[in-house]
Coordinates of C-alpha atoms in Angstrom, one line a residue:
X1 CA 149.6 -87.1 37.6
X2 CA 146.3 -85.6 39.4
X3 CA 144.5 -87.8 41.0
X4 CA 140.3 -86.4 41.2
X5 CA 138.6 -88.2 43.6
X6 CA 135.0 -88.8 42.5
X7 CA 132.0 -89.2 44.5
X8 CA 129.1 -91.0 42.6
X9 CA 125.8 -91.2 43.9
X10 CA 123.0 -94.1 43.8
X11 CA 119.7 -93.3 44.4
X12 CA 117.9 -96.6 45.5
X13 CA 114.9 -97.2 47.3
X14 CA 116.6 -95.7 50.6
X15 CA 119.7 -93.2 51.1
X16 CA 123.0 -95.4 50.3
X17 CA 126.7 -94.4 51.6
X18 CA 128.5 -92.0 49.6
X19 CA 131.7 -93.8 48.4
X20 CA 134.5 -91.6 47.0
X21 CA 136.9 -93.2 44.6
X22 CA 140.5 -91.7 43.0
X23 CA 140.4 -91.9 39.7
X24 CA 143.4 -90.8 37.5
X25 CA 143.1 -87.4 35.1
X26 CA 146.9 -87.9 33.7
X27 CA 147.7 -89.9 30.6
X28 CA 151.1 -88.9 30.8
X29 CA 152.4 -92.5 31.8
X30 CA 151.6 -95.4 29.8
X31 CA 152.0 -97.7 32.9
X32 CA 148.3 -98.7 35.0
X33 CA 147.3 -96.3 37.4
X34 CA 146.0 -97.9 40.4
X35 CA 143.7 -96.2 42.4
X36 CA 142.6 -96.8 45.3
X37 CA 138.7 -97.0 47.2
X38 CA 138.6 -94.6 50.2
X39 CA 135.7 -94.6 52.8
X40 CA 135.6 -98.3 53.5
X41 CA 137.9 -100.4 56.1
X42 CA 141.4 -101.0 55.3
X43 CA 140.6 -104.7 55.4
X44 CA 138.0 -104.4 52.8
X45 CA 140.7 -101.9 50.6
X46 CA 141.2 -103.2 46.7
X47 CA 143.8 -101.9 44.1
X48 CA 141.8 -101.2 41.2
X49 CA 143.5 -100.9 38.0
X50 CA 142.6 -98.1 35.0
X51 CA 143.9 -98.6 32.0
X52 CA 145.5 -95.9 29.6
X53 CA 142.9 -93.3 28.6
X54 CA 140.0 -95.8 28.5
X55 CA 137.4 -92.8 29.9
X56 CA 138.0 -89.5 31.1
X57 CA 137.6 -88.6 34.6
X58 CA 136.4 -85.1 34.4
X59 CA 133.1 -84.7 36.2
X60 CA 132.2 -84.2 39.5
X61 CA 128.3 -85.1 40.4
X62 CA 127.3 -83.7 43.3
X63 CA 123.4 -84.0 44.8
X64 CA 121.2 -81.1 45.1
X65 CA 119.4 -79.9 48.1
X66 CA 121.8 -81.3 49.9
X67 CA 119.7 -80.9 54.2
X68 CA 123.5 -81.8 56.0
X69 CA 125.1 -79.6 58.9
X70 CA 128.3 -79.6 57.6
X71 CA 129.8 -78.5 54.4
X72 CA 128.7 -81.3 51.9
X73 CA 131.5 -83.2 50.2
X74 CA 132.4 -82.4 46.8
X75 CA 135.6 -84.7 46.0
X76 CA 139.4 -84.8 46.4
X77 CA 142.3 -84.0 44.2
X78 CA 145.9 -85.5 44.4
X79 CA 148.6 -85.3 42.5
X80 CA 151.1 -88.1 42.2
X81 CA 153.9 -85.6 42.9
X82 CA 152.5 -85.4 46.3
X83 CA 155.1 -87.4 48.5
X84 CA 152.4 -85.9 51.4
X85 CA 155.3 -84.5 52.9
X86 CA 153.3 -81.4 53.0
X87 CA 155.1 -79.6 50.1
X88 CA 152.5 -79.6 47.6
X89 CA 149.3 -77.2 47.9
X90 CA 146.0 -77.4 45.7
X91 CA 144.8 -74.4 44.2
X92 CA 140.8 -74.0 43.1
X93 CA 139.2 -71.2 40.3
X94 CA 136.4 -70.8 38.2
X95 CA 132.7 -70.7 39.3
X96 CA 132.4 -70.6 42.8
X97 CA 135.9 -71.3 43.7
X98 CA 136.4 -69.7 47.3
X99 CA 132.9 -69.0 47.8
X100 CA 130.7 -71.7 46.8
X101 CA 133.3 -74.4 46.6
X102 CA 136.4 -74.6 49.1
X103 CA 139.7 -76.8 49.2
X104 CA 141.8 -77.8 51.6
X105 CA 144.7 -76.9 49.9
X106 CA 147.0 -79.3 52.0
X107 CA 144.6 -82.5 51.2
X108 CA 142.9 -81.3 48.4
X109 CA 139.5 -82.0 49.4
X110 CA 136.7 -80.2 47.7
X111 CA 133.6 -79.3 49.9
X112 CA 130.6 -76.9 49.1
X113 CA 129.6 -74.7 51.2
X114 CA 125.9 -74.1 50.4
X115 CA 122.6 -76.0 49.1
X116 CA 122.7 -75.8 45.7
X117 CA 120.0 -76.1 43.5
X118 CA 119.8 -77.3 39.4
X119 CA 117.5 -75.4 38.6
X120 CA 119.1 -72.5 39.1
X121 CA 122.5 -73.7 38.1
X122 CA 123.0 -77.0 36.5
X123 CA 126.8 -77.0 36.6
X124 CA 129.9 -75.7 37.7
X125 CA 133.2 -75.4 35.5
X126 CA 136.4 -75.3 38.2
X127 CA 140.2 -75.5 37.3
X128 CA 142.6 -77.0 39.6
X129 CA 146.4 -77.3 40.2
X130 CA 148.5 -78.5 42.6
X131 CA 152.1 -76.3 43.0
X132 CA 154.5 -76.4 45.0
X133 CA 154.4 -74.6 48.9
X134 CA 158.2 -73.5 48.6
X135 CA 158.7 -72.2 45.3
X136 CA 155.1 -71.6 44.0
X137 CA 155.6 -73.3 40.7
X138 CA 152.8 -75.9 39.4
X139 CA 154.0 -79.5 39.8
X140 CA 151.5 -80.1 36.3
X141 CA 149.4 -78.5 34.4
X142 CA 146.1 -76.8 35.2
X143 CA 143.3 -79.4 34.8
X144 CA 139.8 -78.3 34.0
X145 CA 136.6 -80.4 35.8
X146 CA 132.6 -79.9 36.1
X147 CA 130.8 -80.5 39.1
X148 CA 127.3 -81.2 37.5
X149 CA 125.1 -80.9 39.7
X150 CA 122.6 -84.1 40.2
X151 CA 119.0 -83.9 39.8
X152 CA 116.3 -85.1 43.1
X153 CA 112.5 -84.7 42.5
X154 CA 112.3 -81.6 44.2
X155 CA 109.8 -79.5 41.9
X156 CA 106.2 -80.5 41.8
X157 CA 104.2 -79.5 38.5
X158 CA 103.1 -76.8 37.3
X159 CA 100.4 -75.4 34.9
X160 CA 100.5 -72.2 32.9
X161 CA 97.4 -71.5 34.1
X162 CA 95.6 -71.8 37.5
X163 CA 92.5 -71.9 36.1
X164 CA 91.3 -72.6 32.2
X165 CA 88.1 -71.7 30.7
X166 CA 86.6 -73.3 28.0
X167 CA 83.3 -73.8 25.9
X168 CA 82.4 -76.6 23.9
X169 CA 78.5 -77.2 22.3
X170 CA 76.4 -79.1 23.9
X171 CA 75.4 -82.5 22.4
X172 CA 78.8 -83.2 20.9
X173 CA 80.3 -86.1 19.9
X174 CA 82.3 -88.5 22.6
X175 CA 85.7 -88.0 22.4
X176 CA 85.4 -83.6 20.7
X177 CA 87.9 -81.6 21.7
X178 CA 87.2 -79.5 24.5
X179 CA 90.8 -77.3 25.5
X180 CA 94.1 -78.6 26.0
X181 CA 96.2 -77.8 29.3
X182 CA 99.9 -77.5 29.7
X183 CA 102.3 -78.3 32.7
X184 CA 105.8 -78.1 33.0
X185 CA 107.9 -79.4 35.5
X186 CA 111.5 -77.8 36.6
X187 CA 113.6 -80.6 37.1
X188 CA 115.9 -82.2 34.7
X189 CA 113.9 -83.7 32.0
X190 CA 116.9 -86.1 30.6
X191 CA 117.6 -87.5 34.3
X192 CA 115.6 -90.3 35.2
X193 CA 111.4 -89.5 35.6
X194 CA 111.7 -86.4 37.5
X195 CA 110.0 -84.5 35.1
X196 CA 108.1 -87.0 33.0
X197 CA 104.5 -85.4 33.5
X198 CA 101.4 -87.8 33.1
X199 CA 98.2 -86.4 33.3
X200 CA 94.9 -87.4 35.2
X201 CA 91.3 -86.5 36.0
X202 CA 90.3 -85.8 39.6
X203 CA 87.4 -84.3 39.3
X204 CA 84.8 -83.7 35.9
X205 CA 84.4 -87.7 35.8
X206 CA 82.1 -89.3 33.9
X207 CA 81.7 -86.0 31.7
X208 CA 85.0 -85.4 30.6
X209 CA 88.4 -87.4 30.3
X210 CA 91.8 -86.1 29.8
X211 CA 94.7 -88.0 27.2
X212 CA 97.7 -88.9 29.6
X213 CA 100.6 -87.8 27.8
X214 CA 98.8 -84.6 26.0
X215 CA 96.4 -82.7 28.7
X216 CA 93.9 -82.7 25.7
X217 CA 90.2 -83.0 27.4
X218 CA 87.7 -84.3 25.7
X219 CA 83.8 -84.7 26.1
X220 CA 83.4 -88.7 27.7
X221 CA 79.5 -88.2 27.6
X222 CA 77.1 -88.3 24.4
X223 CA 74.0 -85.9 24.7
X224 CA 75.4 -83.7 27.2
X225 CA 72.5 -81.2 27.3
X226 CA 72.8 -77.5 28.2
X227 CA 69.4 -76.8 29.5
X228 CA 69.8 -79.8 31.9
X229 CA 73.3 -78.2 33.0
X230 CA 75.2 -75.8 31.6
X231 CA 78.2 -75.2 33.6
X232 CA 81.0 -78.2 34.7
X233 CA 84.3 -77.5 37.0
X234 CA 87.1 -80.4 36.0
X235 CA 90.1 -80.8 38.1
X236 CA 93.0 -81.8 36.1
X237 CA 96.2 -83.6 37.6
X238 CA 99.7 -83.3 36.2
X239 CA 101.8 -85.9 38.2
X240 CA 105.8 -86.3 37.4
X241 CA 107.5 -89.5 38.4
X242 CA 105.4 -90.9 35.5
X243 CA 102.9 -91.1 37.5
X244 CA 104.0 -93.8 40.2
X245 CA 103.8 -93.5 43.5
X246 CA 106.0 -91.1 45.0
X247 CA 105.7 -88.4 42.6
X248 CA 104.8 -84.7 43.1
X249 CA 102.0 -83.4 41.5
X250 CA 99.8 -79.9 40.2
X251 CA 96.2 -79.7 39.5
X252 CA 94.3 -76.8 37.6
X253 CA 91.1 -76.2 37.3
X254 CA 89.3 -75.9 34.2
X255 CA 85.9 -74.5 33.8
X256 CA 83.9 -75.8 30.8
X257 CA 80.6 -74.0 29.6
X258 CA 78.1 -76.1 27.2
X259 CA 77.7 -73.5 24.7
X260 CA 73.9 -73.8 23.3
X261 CA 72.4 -75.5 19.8
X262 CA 69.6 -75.3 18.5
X263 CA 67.9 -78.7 20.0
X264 CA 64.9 -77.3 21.5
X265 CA 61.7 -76.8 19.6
X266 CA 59.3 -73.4 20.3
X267 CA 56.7 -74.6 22.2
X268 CA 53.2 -72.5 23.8
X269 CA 52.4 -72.6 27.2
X270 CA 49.3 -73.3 26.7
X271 CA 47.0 -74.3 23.0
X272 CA 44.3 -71.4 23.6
X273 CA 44.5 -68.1 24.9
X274 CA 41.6 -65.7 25.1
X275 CA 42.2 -61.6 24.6
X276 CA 39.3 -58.7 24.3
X277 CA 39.4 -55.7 22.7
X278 CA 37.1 -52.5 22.0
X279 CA 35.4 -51.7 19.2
X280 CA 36.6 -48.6 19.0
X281 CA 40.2 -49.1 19.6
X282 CA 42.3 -47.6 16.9
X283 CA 43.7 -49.7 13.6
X284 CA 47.3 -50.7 14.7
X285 CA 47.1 -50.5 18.5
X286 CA 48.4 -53.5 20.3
X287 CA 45.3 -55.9 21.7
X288 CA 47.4 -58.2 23.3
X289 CA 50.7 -60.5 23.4
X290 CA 51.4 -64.0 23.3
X291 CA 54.5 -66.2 23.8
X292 CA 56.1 -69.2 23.0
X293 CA 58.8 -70.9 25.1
X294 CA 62.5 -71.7 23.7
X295 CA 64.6 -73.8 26.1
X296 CA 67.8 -72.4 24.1
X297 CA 69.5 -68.9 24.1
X298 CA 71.0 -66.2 21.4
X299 CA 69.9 -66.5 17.9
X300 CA 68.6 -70.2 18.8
X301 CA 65.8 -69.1 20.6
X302 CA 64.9 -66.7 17.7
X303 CA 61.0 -66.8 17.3
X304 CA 59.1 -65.7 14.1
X305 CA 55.4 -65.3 14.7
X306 CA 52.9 -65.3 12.1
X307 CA 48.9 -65.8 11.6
X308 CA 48.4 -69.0 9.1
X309 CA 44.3 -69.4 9.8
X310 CA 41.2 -68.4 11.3
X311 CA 38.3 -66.1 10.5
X312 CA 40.1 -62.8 12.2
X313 CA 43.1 -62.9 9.3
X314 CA 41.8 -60.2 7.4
X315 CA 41.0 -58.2 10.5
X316 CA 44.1 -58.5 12.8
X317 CA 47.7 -58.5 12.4
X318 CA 50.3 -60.3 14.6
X319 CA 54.2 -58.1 15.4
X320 CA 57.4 -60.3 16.6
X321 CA 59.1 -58.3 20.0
X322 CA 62.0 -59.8 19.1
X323 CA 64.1 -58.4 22.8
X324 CA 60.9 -59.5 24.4
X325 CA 60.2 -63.0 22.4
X326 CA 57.1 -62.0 22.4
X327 CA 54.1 -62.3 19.5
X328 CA 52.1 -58.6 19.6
X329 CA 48.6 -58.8 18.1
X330 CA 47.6 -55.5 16.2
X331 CA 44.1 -54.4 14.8
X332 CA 44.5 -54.0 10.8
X333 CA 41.0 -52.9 10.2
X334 CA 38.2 -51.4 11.8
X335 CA 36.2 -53.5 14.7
X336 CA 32.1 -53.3 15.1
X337 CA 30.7 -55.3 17.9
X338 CA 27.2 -55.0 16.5
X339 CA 28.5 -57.3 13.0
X340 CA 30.7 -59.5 14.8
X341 CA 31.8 -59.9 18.5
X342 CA 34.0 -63.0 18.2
X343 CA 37.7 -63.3 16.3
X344 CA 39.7 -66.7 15.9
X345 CA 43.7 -66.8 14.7
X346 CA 45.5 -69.4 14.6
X347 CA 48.7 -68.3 15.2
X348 CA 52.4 -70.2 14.9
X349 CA 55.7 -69.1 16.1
X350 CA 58.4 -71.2 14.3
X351 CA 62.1 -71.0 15.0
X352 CA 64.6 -68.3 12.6
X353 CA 67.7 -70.3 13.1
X354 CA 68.2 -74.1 12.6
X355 CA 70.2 -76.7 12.6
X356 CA 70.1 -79.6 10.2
X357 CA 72.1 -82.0 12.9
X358 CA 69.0 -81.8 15.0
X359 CA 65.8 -81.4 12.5
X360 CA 64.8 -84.8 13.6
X361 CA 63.7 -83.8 17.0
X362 CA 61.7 -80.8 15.5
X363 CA 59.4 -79.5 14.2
X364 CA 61.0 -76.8 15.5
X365 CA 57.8 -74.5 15.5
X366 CA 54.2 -74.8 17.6
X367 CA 50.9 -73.3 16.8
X368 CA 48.1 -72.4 19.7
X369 CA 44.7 -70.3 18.9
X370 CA 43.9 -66.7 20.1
X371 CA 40.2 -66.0 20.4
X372 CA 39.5 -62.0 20.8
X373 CA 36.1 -60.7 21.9
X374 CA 35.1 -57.6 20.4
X375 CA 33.6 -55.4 23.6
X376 CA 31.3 -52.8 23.0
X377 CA 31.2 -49.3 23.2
X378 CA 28.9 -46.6 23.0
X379 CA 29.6 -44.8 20.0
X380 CA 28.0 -41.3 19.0
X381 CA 25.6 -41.6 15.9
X382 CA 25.9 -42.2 12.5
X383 CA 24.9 -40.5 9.8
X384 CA 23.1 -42.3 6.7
X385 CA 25.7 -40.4 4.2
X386 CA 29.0 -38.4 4.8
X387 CA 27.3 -35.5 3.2
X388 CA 24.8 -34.2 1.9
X389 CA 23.6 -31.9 -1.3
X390 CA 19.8 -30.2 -1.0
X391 CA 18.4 -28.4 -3.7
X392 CA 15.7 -25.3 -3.2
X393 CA 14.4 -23.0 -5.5
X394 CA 15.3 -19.1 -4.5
X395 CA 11.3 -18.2 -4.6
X396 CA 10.3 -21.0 -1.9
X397 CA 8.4 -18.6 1.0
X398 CA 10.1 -19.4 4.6
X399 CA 9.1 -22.2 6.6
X400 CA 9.5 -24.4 3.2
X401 CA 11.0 -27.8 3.8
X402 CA 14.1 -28.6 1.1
X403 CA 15.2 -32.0 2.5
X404 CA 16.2 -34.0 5.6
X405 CA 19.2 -35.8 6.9
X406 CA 19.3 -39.5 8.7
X407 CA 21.2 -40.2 11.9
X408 CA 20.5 -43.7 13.9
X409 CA 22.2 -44.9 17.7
X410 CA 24.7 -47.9 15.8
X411 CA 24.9 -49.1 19.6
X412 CA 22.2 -52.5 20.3
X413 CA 20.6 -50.1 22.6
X414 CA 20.3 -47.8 19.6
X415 CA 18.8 -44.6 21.4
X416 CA 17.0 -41.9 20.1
X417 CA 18.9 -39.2 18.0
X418 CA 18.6 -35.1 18.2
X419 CA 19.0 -32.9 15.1
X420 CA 20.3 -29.5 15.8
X421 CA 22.3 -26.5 13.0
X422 CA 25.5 -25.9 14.5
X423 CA 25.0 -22.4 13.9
X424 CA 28.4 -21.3 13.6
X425 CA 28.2 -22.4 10.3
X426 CA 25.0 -20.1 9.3
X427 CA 25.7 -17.6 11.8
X428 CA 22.5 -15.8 9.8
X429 CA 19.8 -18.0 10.8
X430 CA 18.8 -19.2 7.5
X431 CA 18.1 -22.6 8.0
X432 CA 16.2 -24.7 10.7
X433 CA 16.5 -28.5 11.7
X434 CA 13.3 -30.3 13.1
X435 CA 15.4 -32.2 16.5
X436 CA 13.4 -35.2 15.8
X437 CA 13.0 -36.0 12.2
X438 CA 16.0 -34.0 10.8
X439 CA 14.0 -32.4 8.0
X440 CA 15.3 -29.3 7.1
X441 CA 13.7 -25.5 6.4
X442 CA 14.2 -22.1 5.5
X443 CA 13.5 -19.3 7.9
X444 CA 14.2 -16.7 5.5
X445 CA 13.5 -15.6 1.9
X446 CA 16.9 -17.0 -0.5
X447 CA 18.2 -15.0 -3.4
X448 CA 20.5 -17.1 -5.6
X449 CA 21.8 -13.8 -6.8
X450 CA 23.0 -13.2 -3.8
X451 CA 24.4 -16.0 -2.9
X452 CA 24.6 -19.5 -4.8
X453 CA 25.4 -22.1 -1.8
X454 CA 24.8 -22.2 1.6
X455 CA 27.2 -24.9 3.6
X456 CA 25.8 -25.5 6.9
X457 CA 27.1 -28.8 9.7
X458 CA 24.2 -30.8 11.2
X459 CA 24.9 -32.0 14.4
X460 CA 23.4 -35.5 15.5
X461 CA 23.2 -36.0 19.6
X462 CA 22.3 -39.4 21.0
X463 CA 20.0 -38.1 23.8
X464 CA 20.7 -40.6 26.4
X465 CA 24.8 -39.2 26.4
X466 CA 24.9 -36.0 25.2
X467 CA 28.8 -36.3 24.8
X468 CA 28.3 -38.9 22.1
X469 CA 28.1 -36.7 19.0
X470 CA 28.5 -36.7 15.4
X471 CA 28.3 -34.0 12.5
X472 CA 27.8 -33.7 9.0
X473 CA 28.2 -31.5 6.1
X474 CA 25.0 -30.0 4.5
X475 CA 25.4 -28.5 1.1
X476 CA 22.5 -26.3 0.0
X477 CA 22.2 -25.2 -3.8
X478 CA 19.8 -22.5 -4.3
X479 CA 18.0 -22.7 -7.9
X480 CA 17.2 -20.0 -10.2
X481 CA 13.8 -18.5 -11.1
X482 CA 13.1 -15.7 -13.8
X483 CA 12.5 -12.8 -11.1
X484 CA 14.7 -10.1 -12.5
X485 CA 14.1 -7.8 -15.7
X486 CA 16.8 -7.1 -18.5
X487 CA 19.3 -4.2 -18.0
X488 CA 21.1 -2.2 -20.6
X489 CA 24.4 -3.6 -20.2
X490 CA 25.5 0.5 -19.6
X491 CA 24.4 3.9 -19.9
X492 CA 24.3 4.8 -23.4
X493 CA 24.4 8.6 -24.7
X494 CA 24.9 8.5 -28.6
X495 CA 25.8 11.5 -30.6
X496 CA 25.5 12.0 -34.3
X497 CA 26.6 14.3 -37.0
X498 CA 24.2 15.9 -39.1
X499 CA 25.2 15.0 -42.2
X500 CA 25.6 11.7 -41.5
X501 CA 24.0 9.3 -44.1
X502 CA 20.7 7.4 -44.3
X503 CA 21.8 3.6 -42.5
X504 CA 24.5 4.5 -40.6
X505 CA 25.2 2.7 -37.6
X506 CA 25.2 4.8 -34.9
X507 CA 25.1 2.8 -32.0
X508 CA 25.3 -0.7 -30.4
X509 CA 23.3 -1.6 -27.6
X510 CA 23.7 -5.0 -25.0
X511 CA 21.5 -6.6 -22.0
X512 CA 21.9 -8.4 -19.1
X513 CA 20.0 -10.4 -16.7
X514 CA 21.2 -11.9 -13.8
X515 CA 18.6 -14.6 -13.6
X516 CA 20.0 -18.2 -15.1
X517 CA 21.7 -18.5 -17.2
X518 CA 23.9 -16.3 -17.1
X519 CA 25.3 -16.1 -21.0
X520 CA 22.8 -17.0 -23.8
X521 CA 19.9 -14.8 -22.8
X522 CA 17.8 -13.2 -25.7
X523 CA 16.3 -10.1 -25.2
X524 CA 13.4 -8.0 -27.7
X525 CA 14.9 -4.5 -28.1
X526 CA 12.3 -1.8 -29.0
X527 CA 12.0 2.3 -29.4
X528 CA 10.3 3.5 -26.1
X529 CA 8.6 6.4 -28.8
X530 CA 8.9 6.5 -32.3
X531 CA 11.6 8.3 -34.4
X532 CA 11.1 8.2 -37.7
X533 CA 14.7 9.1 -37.8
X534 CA 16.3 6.5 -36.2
X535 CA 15.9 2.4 -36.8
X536 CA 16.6 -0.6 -34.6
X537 CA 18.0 -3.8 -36.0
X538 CA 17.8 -6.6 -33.5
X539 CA 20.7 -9.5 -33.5
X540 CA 19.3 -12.9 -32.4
X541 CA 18.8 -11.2 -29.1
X542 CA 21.5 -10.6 -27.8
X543 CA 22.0 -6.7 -28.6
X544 CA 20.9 -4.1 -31.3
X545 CA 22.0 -1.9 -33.6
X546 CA 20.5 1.7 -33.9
X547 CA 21.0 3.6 -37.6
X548 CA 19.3 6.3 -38.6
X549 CA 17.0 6.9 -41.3
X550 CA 17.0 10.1 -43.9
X551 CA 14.6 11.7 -46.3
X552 CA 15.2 13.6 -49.3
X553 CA 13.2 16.5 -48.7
X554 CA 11.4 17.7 -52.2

């Protein structure tokens, strides 16, 4: 029968001696093997007796990263047909036989001949056989062993990630999960507490804890606020061993951002701000901006401006920038320094976005008070209408006045005003404009025949700043008098037959007069010299009918 010995190994506080025991693999005899204790004194030596089959001996354990000069000691195999008179020789194959793993094939004492290390190879399946030198026939059949190799603590920790990144929202709960974080360890998990991993918290204390079996962090702070710090670096410990004392460890870093809420009202810098403007500035140009301050970010910090009082409402209009955050006051109508010089809004800017968990530190808007002076500017003139109609009858002699037109300074210095024709528009010369007064007269004789309307632009000048202008439209309607005679509508030339009888109608003659009006006129039609021949019949009128008249001679 072979004879393996074993070598078992005891890991207590401190190295102890390697002792190497022969332990039976046959089961061929049914008598007690003895086997005897090698590497202690002979006086100390002790038969120890192994009954039939009671375990297998069919493992080898040797220790990893083994540090030793010399070949490290594997075990030793004996047959029990070896009389050790040096006819018997042990033969090694399978993984690593030769190489990794030698025999003395006269002894049979197994050594290896490197480090080894389990975590690249756990164990190594070998056959073995002792046969004999002279003939080279086994002695017993081929027996099949493992050398397993035995786990130390030689692998510290480690995480998947060297550094994590996480975000969690501000103000959150104690105990809300943050990120969990993973670490493995390489050593054999079902030998002792090599790999048992326990976690820890180095650094991120009293902000953050960690669960000791999970990694899972979690928030350890209520009311963590974002404004007051935003940005936290926890070092996290994985420690195997179980975490005792003597254990190899990894730490990652995680980086943990407070991600923002909506816990910060709107609030103005200040309760009263003061902006000006010019009277003359256009409707919808910008007069001025105001802002509100948001201690959040994103959509959180969303602003809504609006105007809810004051006496300006009507008058001014209020924009949200919303890249800017800013509140943009617009002019809606038309400003006049002379009716009022002083605006009032009370404006609010009130948050877009919000969140019922924190309404009770609201209210999440703020109102302050714009006042806008209305600054003066001098303005050209105004005319007392935006146009005007005169009426003058066509035989009014030149120098005749028909009417006048009103222009005033609207300024508080209101200066004096000049009249003048822009005479592009009566390029003629008909019409003449006292500078002072503004009355208006004709220079030259009208003839509504000729021409019904005359439109003509006054020009107003404010005499103290010529640039300051204004014009108006001037409409002139000539009127009609009776000062032209009828006309025969045509020349007429009438020819008659001569036996044509007594009434006949030979001949129908029309007016016209170009006076007013122009349709409806009645005329009296008469013979120039009389004909006894001929007769005219007048129509309401408006024309005549010539016939003639014939005698019966006798």
């Amino acid at each position: 029968t072979m004879i393996l010995k074993h070598c078992l190994l005891l890991l207590l506080l401190a190295s102890c001696p390697l002792l190497s025991f022969m332990k039976t693999l046959s089961d061929r005899t049914n008598e007690d093997t003895q086997v005897k204790v090698t590497g202690i004194s002979e006086s100390d030596e002790k038969v120890l007796h192994r009954f039939k089959r009671g375990w297998m001996w069919n493992h080898f354990f040797l220790l990893e990263e083994y540090t030793g000069s010399d070949y490290q000691y594997v075990g030793k195999l004996h047959s029990d047909q070896d009389r050790e008179d040096g006819s018997v020789k042990y033969v090694l194959s399978g993984d690593g036989a030769g190489s990794l793993f030698l025999i003395d094939e006269n002894s049979g004492d197994i050594h290896a001949t490197k480090r080894l290390d389990r975590e690249e190879k756990a164990y190594y399946t070998l056959r073995a056989q002792a046969v004999n030198k002279r003939t080279g026939r086994p002695l017993e059949p081929e027996s099949e062993f493992v050398i397993k190799i035995h786990d130390i603590n030689d692998n510290e920790p480690k995480f998947t990630k060297n550094n994590y990144e996480a975000n969690v929202p501000e103000m959150s709960d104690v105990g809300t999960f943050v990120v969990q974080v993973t670490a493995s360890d390489a050593d054999d998990a079902s030998y002792g507490n090599s790999a048992k991993l326990v976690y820890s918290i180095l650094q991120g204390q009293p902000y953050f804890s960690v669960e000791p079996a999970t990694g899972i962090i979690r928030t350890a702070l209520p009311n963590m606020n974002r404004e007051n710090k935003e940005k936290y670096q926890v070092v996290i410990q994985a420690k195997d061993m179980a975490g005792q004392m003597g254990g190899l460890s990894g730490t990652a870093t995680v980086n943990i951002i407070l991600t923002d809420v909506n816990d910060n009202p709107p609030r103005f810098i200040q309760s009263a701000y003061q902006l000006s403007t010019s009277e003359s500035a256009d409707i919808g140009s910008s007069i001025g901006r105001i802002k509100a301050n948001d201690a959040d970010i994103g959509k959180n910090a969303d602003i809504q401006y609006s105007i809810i009082g004051g006496d300006g409402m009507d008058v001014f209009n209020i924009v949200t920038d919303r890249a800017k955050g800013e509140g943009v006051i617009t002019i809606k109508k038309h400003l006049d320094f002379e009716n009022k010089r002083i605006h009032t809004l009370k404006v609010e800017a009130a948050n877009t976005h919000l969140d019922n968990r924190f309404l009770h530190l609201g209210p999440f808007k703020d109102t302050a008070t714009v006042r806008i002076t209305v600054q003066d500017t001098d303005e050209p003139p105004v005319f007392s209408r935006p146009s005007y109609v005169i009426e003058i009858h066509e035989d009014n002699n030149p120098g005749s006045i028909m009417g006048a037109v009103t222009a005033w300074d609207p300024d508080a210095a209101n200066n004096p005003v000049r009249y003048s024709v822009d005479r592009h528009t009566d390029m003629d010369r008909i019409f003449n404009i006292d500078s002072t007064n503004g009355s208006i007269s004709i220079l030259k004789h009208l003839d509504r025949e000729t021409l019904t309307w005359h439109n003509i632009s006054v020009i107003a000048t404010e005499i103290s700043n010529p640039k300051q202008t204004s014009r108006v439209p001037v409409f002139i309607k000539v009127l009609d008098v009776n000062d032209n005679a009828p006309e025969f509508a045509m020349f007429y030339e009438t020819f008659v037959c001569e036996n044509v009888k007594a009434g006949q109608l030979i001949q129908t003659i029309s007016a016209v007069d170009t006076d007013e009006p122009l349709a409806g006129h009645k005329f009296f039609f008469s013979l120039n010299t009389m004909n006894p021949n001929f007769t005219i019949n007048d129509n309401e009128g408006k024309y005549m009918y010539l016939s003639i008249n014939l005698k019966e001679k006798r």
